[in-house]
Coordinates of C-alpha atoms in Angstrom, one line a residue:
X1 CA -39.4 116.9 9.9
X2 CA -38.6 120.4 11.3
X3 CA -37.7 123.3 9.1
X4 CA -34.3 125.0 9.3
X5 CA -35.7 128.0 11.4
X6 CA -37.4 125.6 13.8
X7 CA -34.2 123.6 14.2
X8 CA -32.2 126.8 14.8
X9 CA -34.8 128.0 17.5
X10 CA -34.6 124.5 19.2
X11 CA -30.8 124.8 19.3
X12 CA -30.8 128.3 20.7
X13 CA -33.5 127.5 23.2
X14 CA -31.8 124.3 24.4
X15 CA -28.7 126.1 25.5
X16 CA -29.9 126.6 29.1
X17 CA -29.6 130.3 29.5
X18 CA -27.4 131.0 26.4
X19 CA -29.3 132.8 23.7
X20 CA -26.9 133.4 20.9
X21 CA -26.7 131.4 17.8
X22 CA -22.9 131.1 18.2
X23 CA -23.4 129.5 21.6
X24 CA -25.8 127.1 20.0
X25 CA -23.2 126.2 17.3
X26 CA -20.6 125.6 20.0
X27 CA -22.9 123.4 22.0
X28 CA -23.9 121.4 18.9
X29 CA -20.2 120.9 18.1
X30 CA -19.6 119.7 21.6
X31 CA -22.5 117.2 21.3
X32 CA -21.0 115.9 18.1
X33 CA -17.6 115.6 19.6
X34 CA -19.0 113.8 22.7
X35 CA -21.0 111.4 20.5
X36 CA -17.8 110.5 18.4
X37 CA -15.8 110.2 21.6
X38 CA -18.4 107.9 23.2
X39 CA -18.6 105.7 20.2
X40 CA -14.8 105.4 19.9
X41 CA -14.5 104.5 23.6
X42 CA -17.2 101.8 23.3
X43 CA -15.5 100.4 20.2
X44 CA -12.1 100.3 21.9
X45 CA -13.5 98.7 25.1
X46 CA -15.6 96.1 23.4
X47 CA -13.5 95.2 20.4
X48 CA -10.0 96.5 21.1
X49 CA -9.7 98.6 18.0
X50 CA -10.1 102.3 17.1
X51 CA -12.5 103.8 14.7
X52 CA -9.8 104.4 12.0
X53 CA -8.7 100.8 12.4
X54 CA -12.3 99.6 11.9
X55 CA -12.7 101.8 8.8
X56 CA -9.5 100.3 7.3
X57 CA -10.7 96.8 8.0
X58 CA -14.1 97.6 6.5
X59 CA -12.4 98.9 3.4
X60 CA -10.3 95.8 3.1
X61 CA -13.3 93.5 3.6
X62 CA -13.9 91.5 0.5
X63 CA -11.1 93.2 -1.4
X64 CA -8.3 91.5 -3.2
X65 CA -5.0 92.6 -1.7
X66 CA -4.3 96.3 -2.4
X67 CA -1.4 98.6 -1.8
X68 CA -1.2 101.1 1.0
X69 CA -1.4 104.1 -1.4
X70 CA -4.6 102.6 -3.0
X71 CA -6.1 102.1 0.5
X72 CA -5.1 105.7 1.6
X73 CA -6.8 107.1 -1.5
X74 CA -10.0 105.1 -0.9
X75 CA -10.4 106.3 2.6
X76 CA -9.1 109.8 2.1
X77 CA -6.2 109.6 4.6
X78 CA -2.5 110.3 4.2
X79 CA -0.4 107.3 3.3
X80 CA 1.8 107.8 6.5
X81 CA -1.4 107.7 8.7
X82 CA -2.6 104.6 7.0
X83 CA 0.8 102.9 7.4
X84 CA 0.8 103.7 11.2
X85 CA -2.7 102.2 11.5
X86 CA -1.8 99.2 9.5
X87 CA 1.2 98.6 11.7
X88 CA -1.1 98.4 14.7
X89 CA -3.5 96.1 12.9
X90 CA -0.7 93.8 11.8
X91 CA 0.6 93.5 15.3
X92 CA -2.9 92.4 16.4
X93 CA -3.0 89.9 13.6
X94 CA -5.9 91.5 11.8
X95 CA -4.1 92.3 8.5
X96 CA -1.2 90.9 6.7
X97 CA 1.3 92.4 4.3
X98 CA 2.9 90.5 1.4
X99 CA 5.1 91.3 -1.6
X100 CA 3.4 91.6 -4.9
X101 CA 4.5 88.6 -7.0
X102 CA 4.4 90.7 -10.1
X103 CA 6.4 93.6 -8.7
X104 CA 8.5 92.8 -5.6
X105 CA 8.7 96.5 -4.7
X106 CA 5.0 96.7 -4.1
X107 CA 3.6 95.6 -0.7
X108 CA 0.0 94.4 -0.7
X109 CA -2.4 94.5 2.3
X110 CA -5.2 92.1 3.0
X111 CA -7.4 91.2 6.0
X112 CA -6.7 88.0 7.9
X113 CA -9.2 85.5 9.2
X114 CA -9.0 87.2 12.6
X115 CA -9.7 90.5 10.9
X116 CA -12.8 89.0 9.2
X117 CA -14.0 87.6 12.5
X118 CA -13.6 90.9 14.3
X119 CA -15.6 92.7 11.5
X120 CA -18.4 90.2 11.9
X121 CA -18.7 91.0 15.6
X122 CA -18.0 94.8 15.4
X123 CA -20.7 97.4 15.1
X124 CA -21.1 99.6 12.1
X125 CA -18.9 102.6 12.1
X126 CA -20.6 105.7 13.3
X127 CA -20.4 107.1 9.8
X128 CA -22.6 104.3 8.5
X129 CA -25.3 105.0 11.1
X130 CA -25.1 108.7 10.3
X131 CA -25.3 108.1 6.6
X132 CA -28.4 106.0 7.0
X133 CA -30.1 108.8 8.8
X134 CA -28.7 111.4 6.4
X135 CA -30.1 109.6 3.4
X136 CA -33.6 109.9 4.9
X137 CA -33.3 113.7 4.8
X138 CA -34.8 115.7 1.9
X139 CA -32.2 116.7 -0.8
X140 CA -32.4 120.3 0.2
X141 CA -31.6 119.4 3.8
X142 CA -28.7 117.3 2.7
X143 CA -27.4 120.2 0.6
X144 CA -27.8 122.7 3.4
X145 CA -26.0 120.5 5.8
X146 CA -23.2 119.8 3.4
X147 CA -22.8 123.6 2.7
X148 CA -22.9 124.4 6.4
X149 CA -20.3 121.7 7.3
X150 CA -18.0 122.8 4.5
X151 CA -18.2 126.4 5.8
X152 CA -17.6 125.2 9.4
X153 CA -14.6 123.2 8.3
X154 CA -13.2 126.2 6.5
X155 CA -13.7 128.5 9.5
X156 CA -12.0 126.0 11.8
X157 CA -9.0 125.5 9.6
X158 CA -8.5 129.1 8.4
X159 CA -9.3 130.9 11.7
X160 CA -7.2 131.0 14.8
X161 CA -8.8 128.2 16.8
X162 CA -7.0 128.8 20.1
X163 CA -10.4 128.6 21.8
X164 CA -10.9 125.1 20.4
X165 CA -10.6 123.4 23.9
X166 CA -14.0 124.8 24.7
X167 CA -15.3 122.2 22.2
X168 CA -13.6 119.3 23.9
X169 CA -15.4 117.1 26.4
X170 CA -13.1 117.9 29.3
X171 CA -13.4 120.5 32.1
X172 CA -12.9 124.1 31.1
X173 CA -9.8 125.4 32.9
X174 CA -9.3 129.0 33.9
X175 CA -6.6 129.4 31.3
X176 CA -8.9 128.2 28.5
X177 CA -11.7 130.5 29.8
X178 CA -9.2 133.5 29.8
X179 CA -8.1 132.6 26.2
X180 CA -11.7 132.4 25.1
X181 CA -12.5 135.8 26.8
X182 CA -9.4 137.4 25.2
X183 CA -10.4 136.1 21.8
X184 CA -14.0 137.4 22.2
X185 CA -12.7 140.8 23.3
X186 CA -10.3 140.9 20.3
X187 CA -13.2 140.0 17.9
X188 CA -15.4 142.7 19.4
X189 CA -12.7 145.3 18.9
X190 CA -12.1 144.3 15.3
X191 CA -15.7 144.3 14.5

């Protein structure tokens, strides 16, 4: 297992002419985005569902019927988002909604036989594959990665991320390049 400085040197030296750590960070982010995008496209092509749909089906697997709000809490998504995903899953016949017999105001969600069959054939979500590898890391490496990702998430949420398209998998347009250059110039002036 490589040490943090060795990993940093590998990232910086693998940037093909780019030598700054910030370039290495952006390239690593782009690789993560591409990996997620590839996995999502393969899942959609092979099984006709999206990653969020798969995660909801996985969460419902083996559960007794639960409410949308319970499901949203369990998977850390907003209830409105979960409702939209459930609507699509219900149209595909993968989940069913029913009124709670004890409280007719409550709507319960459960997977259908078709949903169970799809889960049996679908691959593990990317998160599960990642977590298996993550668990093999030393505890200090896990803590360092968690801390770095929390900081990165804070930077991306709190900072003006108008240069974010650079992290996408598409072609860099002149407008995006100009925006990036303007942001870099502005940062250089402010210190």
